[in-house]
XYZ file of C-alpha atoms in Angstrom:
343
model
C 88.558 138.180 -49.045
C 88.322 135.458 -51.640
C 86.827 136.354 -55.004
C 83.110 135.722 -55.277
C 82.083 133.993 -58.468
C 78.510 132.982 -57.817
C 75.750 134.500 -55.679
C 72.384 133.212 -54.744
C 70.059 136.149 -53.985
C 66.774 135.514 -52.172
C 64.752 138.621 -52.840
C 61.971 139.987 -50.652
C 60.139 143.216 -49.889
C 62.488 144.589 -47.274
C 65.265 142.122 -46.260
C 67.291 140.249 -48.906
C 69.491 137.267 -48.251
C 72.897 136.798 -49.988
C 74.860 133.572 -50.313
C 78.123 133.794 -52.226
C 80.752 131.227 -53.097
C 84.160 131.235 -54.795
C 85.293 129.236 -57.845
C 85.912 126.181 -55.648
C 82.385 126.302 -54.190
C 83.522 127.473 -50.766
C 81.205 129.875 -48.940
C 82.644 133.358 -48.955
C 79.722 135.429 -47.808
C 76.393 134.792 -46.181
C 74.502 137.862 -44.959
C 71.294 139.895 -45.003
C 70.837 143.134 -46.929
C 68.276 145.847 -46.405
C 66.535 146.879 -49.644
C 68.212 150.281 -49.734
C 71.663 148.680 -49.590
C 71.277 146.031 -52.322
C 72.464 148.026 -55.330
C 75.313 149.564 -53.393
C 76.490 146.142 -52.261
C 76.585 144.701 -55.793
C 78.126 147.829 -57.199
C 81.206 147.166 -55.101
C 81.496 143.529 -56.090
C 83.479 142.232 -59.080
C 81.333 140.992 -61.939
C 79.851 137.596 -61.043
C 76.970 135.223 -61.741
C 73.828 135.974 -59.738
C 70.928 133.569 -59.394
C 67.403 134.752 -58.484
C 64.090 132.901 -58.290
C 61.641 134.148 -60.925
C 59.059 135.598 -58.568
C 57.530 138.946 -57.800
C 59.900 141.900 -58.595
C 62.585 139.467 -59.881
C 62.583 140.988 -63.373
C 63.127 144.470 -61.905
C 66.139 143.288 -59.942
C 67.493 141.373 -62.876
C 67.495 144.513 -65.005
C 69.076 146.599 -62.237
C 71.868 144.097 -61.582
C 72.545 143.511 -65.254
C 72.981 147.316 -65.569
C 75.821 147.012 -63.074
C 77.576 144.486 -65.311
C 76.640 141.248 -63.504
C 75.284 138.100 -65.206
C 71.811 137.452 -63.843
C 69.893 134.153 -64.260
C 66.273 133.809 -63.236
C 65.010 130.328 -62.383
C 61.485 128.946 -61.693
C 61.047 128.421 -57.978
C 59.888 124.856 -58.588
C 63.256 124.038 -60.120
C 65.129 125.550 -57.163
C 63.139 123.736 -54.467
C 64.945 120.339 -54.788
C 68.248 122.042 -53.834
C 66.960 123.190 -50.452
C 68.696 120.945 -47.939
C 66.438 121.353 -44.877
C 64.254 123.937 -43.202
C 62.455 126.724 -45.069
C 64.133 130.045 -44.444
C 65.856 132.778 -46.327
C 69.357 131.449 -45.648
C 68.544 127.994 -46.954
C 66.736 129.424 -49.951
C 69.672 131.639 -50.948
C 72.068 128.678 -50.658
C 69.771 126.561 -52.816
C 69.557 129.337 -55.422
C 73.358 129.642 -55.454
C 73.722 125.917 -56.093
C 70.888 125.608 -58.614
C 72.174 128.485 -60.890
C 75.370 126.561 -61.567
C 73.621 123.384 -62.762
C 74.321 122.656 -66.431
C 70.790 121.394 -67.102
C 68.963 124.184 -65.286
C 66.265 125.979 -67.220
C 66.290 129.748 -66.952
C 63.689 132.471 -67.419
C 64.414 135.322 -69.722
C 64.203 138.804 -68.131
C 61.172 140.755 -69.266
C 61.502 144.300 -70.533
C 59.554 147.173 -68.927
C 57.356 147.215 -71.995
C 56.405 143.569 -71.588
C 55.642 144.059 -67.937
C 53.526 147.095 -68.745
C 51.518 144.930 -71.105
C 51.048 142.353 -68.397
C 49.858 145.103 -66.018
C 47.334 146.117 -68.647
C 46.053 142.585 -69.116
C 45.954 141.716 -65.434
C 44.125 144.956 -64.620
C 41.518 144.228 -67.318
C 41.208 140.648 -66.009
C 40.677 141.910 -62.451
C 38.020 144.428 -63.591
C 36.215 141.671 -65.445
C 36.157 139.571 -62.302
C 34.801 142.556 -60.383
C 32.141 143.027 -63.013
C 31.062 139.369 -62.700
C 30.966 139.744 -58.919
C 28.726 142.892 -59.128
C 26.356 141.184 -61.598
C 26.099 138.111 -59.355
C 25.373 140.341 -56.401
C 22.580 142.176 -58.267
C 21.048 138.917 -59.327
C 21.250 137.439 -55.847
C 19.785 140.449 -54.056
C 16.877 140.814 -56.489
C 16.173 137.082 -56.286
C 15.409 137.617 -52.545
C 12.416 139.707 -53.754
C 11.314 137.172 -56.298
C 12.841 139.007 -59.280
C 14.878 136.903 -61.667
C 16.074 137.356 -65.258
C 17.500 135.168 -68.026
C 21.245 134.501 -68.115
C 23.219 136.894 -70.309
C 23.652 140.535 -70.972
C 19.957 141.105 -71.793
C 18.921 139.643 -68.470
C 21.244 142.027 -66.588
C 19.779 144.967 -68.503
C 16.254 143.901 -67.516
C 17.297 143.864 -63.834
C 18.950 147.285 -64.134
C 15.748 148.754 -65.647
C 13.780 147.385 -62.681
C 16.227 148.955 -60.246
C 16.030 152.447 -61.774
C 12.229 152.334 -62.061
C 10.818 153.981 -58.903
C 7.331 152.842 -59.806
C 8.288 149.141 -59.390
C 7.155 148.498 -55.795
C 8.630 144.985 -55.646
C 11.933 146.459 -54.558
C 11.980 148.219 -51.135
C 13.535 151.636 -51.028
C 16.530 150.674 -48.894
C 17.322 147.746 -51.181
C 16.867 149.959 -54.227
C 19.416 152.441 -52.928
C 21.979 149.685 -52.497
C 21.180 148.216 -55.942
C 21.485 151.604 -57.554
C 24.999 151.852 -56.107
C 25.748 148.403 -57.675
C 24.341 149.584 -61.001
C 26.536 152.713 -60.984
C 29.532 150.625 -60.161
C 28.721 148.218 -62.946
C 28.556 151.021 -65.465
C 31.921 152.426 -64.370
C 33.479 148.947 -64.628
C 32.142 148.519 -68.198
C 33.527 151.895 -69.244
C 36.940 151.080 -67.771
C 37.046 147.656 -69.422
C 36.206 149.222 -72.786
C 39.040 151.712 -72.217
C 41.444 148.826 -71.478
C 40.299 147.110 -74.687
C 41.076 150.295 -76.622
C 44.557 150.492 -75.061
C 45.186 146.822 -75.953
C 44.226 147.521 -79.594
C 46.485 150.528 -79.738
C 49.410 148.501 -78.330
C 48.583 145.627 -80.711
C 48.842 147.946 -83.758
C 52.183 149.291 -82.547
C 53.761 145.816 -82.136
C 55.098 144.100 -85.241
C 55.156 140.715 -83.510
C 51.578 141.067 -82.235
C 50.429 141.944 -85.733
C 52.132 138.820 -87.104
C 50.492 136.634 -84.492
C 47.081 138.119 -85.479
C 47.423 136.312 -88.861
C 47.159 132.938 -87.086
C 43.560 131.583 -87.030
C 42.090 131.818 -83.545
C 44.411 134.657 -82.470
C 43.127 138.173 -82.073
C 44.545 141.356 -80.565
C 43.813 140.215 -76.982
C 45.657 136.861 -77.250
C 48.412 138.239 -79.444
C 49.334 141.023 -77.017
C 49.065 138.612 -74.052
C 51.588 136.283 -75.726
C 53.956 139.107 -76.613
C 53.877 140.346 -73.000
C 54.047 136.966 -71.316
C 56.420 134.887 -73.491
C 59.917 136.295 -73.890
C 61.826 135.239 -76.919
C 64.672 132.954 -75.877
C 68.182 133.066 -77.261
C 69.187 130.192 -79.576
C 71.412 128.728 -76.838
C 68.481 128.247 -74.522
C 66.135 125.299 -74.579
C 62.975 125.799 -76.542
C 60.840 123.983 -74.005
C 61.529 126.591 -71.317
C 59.308 129.169 -72.916
C 56.512 127.013 -74.350
C 54.863 126.428 -70.967
C 54.633 130.228 -70.587
C 51.524 130.202 -72.663
C 49.632 128.464 -69.836
C 47.984 125.914 -72.131
C 50.395 122.966 -71.996
C 48.411 119.761 -71.442
C 49.768 116.671 -69.772
C 51.777 114.283 -71.967
C 48.892 112.541 -73.639
C 47.701 112.417 -77.216
C 44.426 114.159 -77.987
C 42.872 110.989 -79.431
C 43.630 108.775 -76.449
C 41.094 108.465 -73.616
C 42.821 109.474 -70.377
C 39.873 109.960 -68.006
C 39.438 113.743 -68.280
C 41.087 116.570 -70.118
C 43.512 118.075 -67.670
C 45.778 121.017 -68.454
C 49.179 121.157 -66.739
C 48.647 124.940 -66.214
C 52.347 125.581 -66.239
C 52.122 129.140 -67.535
C 50.483 132.453 -66.925
C 46.824 132.747 -66.100
C 46.414 135.561 -68.572
C 47.442 133.512 -71.614
C 45.515 130.470 -70.398
C 42.395 132.658 -69.930
C 42.803 134.068 -73.457
C 43.445 130.706 -75.122
C 40.716 128.711 -73.456
C 37.567 130.815 -74.162
C 38.477 130.998 -77.869
C 38.237 127.231 -78.114
C 35.847 126.377 -75.331
C 33.599 123.352 -75.647
C 30.586 125.566 -76.338
C 32.237 127.060 -79.381
C 32.037 125.552 -82.834
C 35.338 124.403 -84.311
C 36.734 127.215 -86.468
C 36.705 126.190 -90.100
C 40.098 127.792 -90.640
C 41.537 125.468 -88.033
C 39.817 122.282 -89.106
C 42.592 121.421 -91.598
C 45.473 122.127 -89.273
C 44.611 120.783 -85.834
C 44.954 117.085 -86.685
C 42.523 114.232 -87.160
C 42.726 113.142 -83.503
C 41.329 116.409 -82.242
C 38.643 116.430 -84.959
C 37.541 112.919 -83.907
C 37.359 113.998 -80.278
C 35.172 116.965 -81.225
C 32.882 114.808 -83.334
C 32.732 112.003 -80.775
C 31.358 114.228 -78.070
C 34.623 114.965 -76.221
C 34.861 118.737 -76.837
C 36.982 119.411 -73.738
C 39.765 117.136 -74.949
C 39.638 118.672 -78.374
C 39.495 122.221 -77.003
C 42.627 121.748 -74.879
C 44.431 120.083 -77.785
C 43.414 122.944 -80.043
C 44.500 125.603 -77.545
C 47.828 123.793 -77.073
C 48.445 123.561 -80.821
C 47.646 127.252 -81.169
C 50.191 128.055 -78.448
C 52.862 125.943 -80.254
C 52.156 127.685 -83.564
C 52.370 131.089 -81.900
C 55.656 130.127 -80.223
C 57.089 128.986 -83.538
C 56.118 132.261 -85.185
C 57.624 134.282 -82.276
C 60.869 132.352 -82.121
C 61.547 132.226 -85.885
C 60.086 135.536 -86.957
C 58.020 133.823 -89.693
C 54.464 134.631 -90.656
C 51.646 132.070 -90.452
C 51.635 129.607 -93.320
C 48.082 128.613 -94.129
C 47.430 124.919 -94.874
C 47.295 124.082 -98.626
C 43.529 123.507 -98.404
C 42.943 127.081 -97.193
C 45.249 128.872 -99.577
C 43.622 131.032 -102.293
């Protein structure tokens, strides 16, 4: 059999597709593999280049195949799609991956470590529990509104509704409805306790990470955002293109200047939802511009904020914050405060 130099591997839950070519680009192997046979198959092969789409479980398989001595490259699925000739099936996908991984101008995704993925699991779990908490609060408000009971927006309003639910003397709430709402209240308390525990775990991880502590020096960055960036944005090797990791923050806007009117402030959303969720609330339109950032975000963003276009300024500010964080992560430097803020 001819020597296989490049393999496109389309991963899945149970059945994987392999497409291998030799140095001349001729197809040598095209077959399916059951999950339990994947590592045994690659263990028998000579060391080669393996391309995988950066999707669910791709980082795990990248680490496993690298441990066998192979060179593994992960690629964003959007960059592989143009190489699919026709049809949408595993065979065509594996062939497209095999071709895309050999392109000189292809952008690759660095393999995450188990520690980074653990951090992402922590953030995603916390994010999911927060969404559940919001859903429970909305349900409590909606159900009580059916009996004419409403409360102001915010935490204090929720506490007022919970006090009404636990008060058996309040006859506005029927007993059957009260039993259901008490279950909602108990669930809400458990969710709050678990979210606080996740916050504690994030702070512990933050204090144990040197890079996260360095990012915390940057204005607008706290333990939540710092740990999310460390978990989501792998540090690229000098040979890779810088732009491949910058979108990982999830805050990259479209190619427009902050001071130019472009209709509406639209984010490209080319990164992870976790980082985007952490970056956006810190600089949301309802927030006042941080004084520590006023000297460093640029005059264009300041004019947008002052002229009543806070969304444009907020996105520009979040994007600048992501660029500063990326520079600190890639160079190992600490944050340099502007001259006007130095003591």
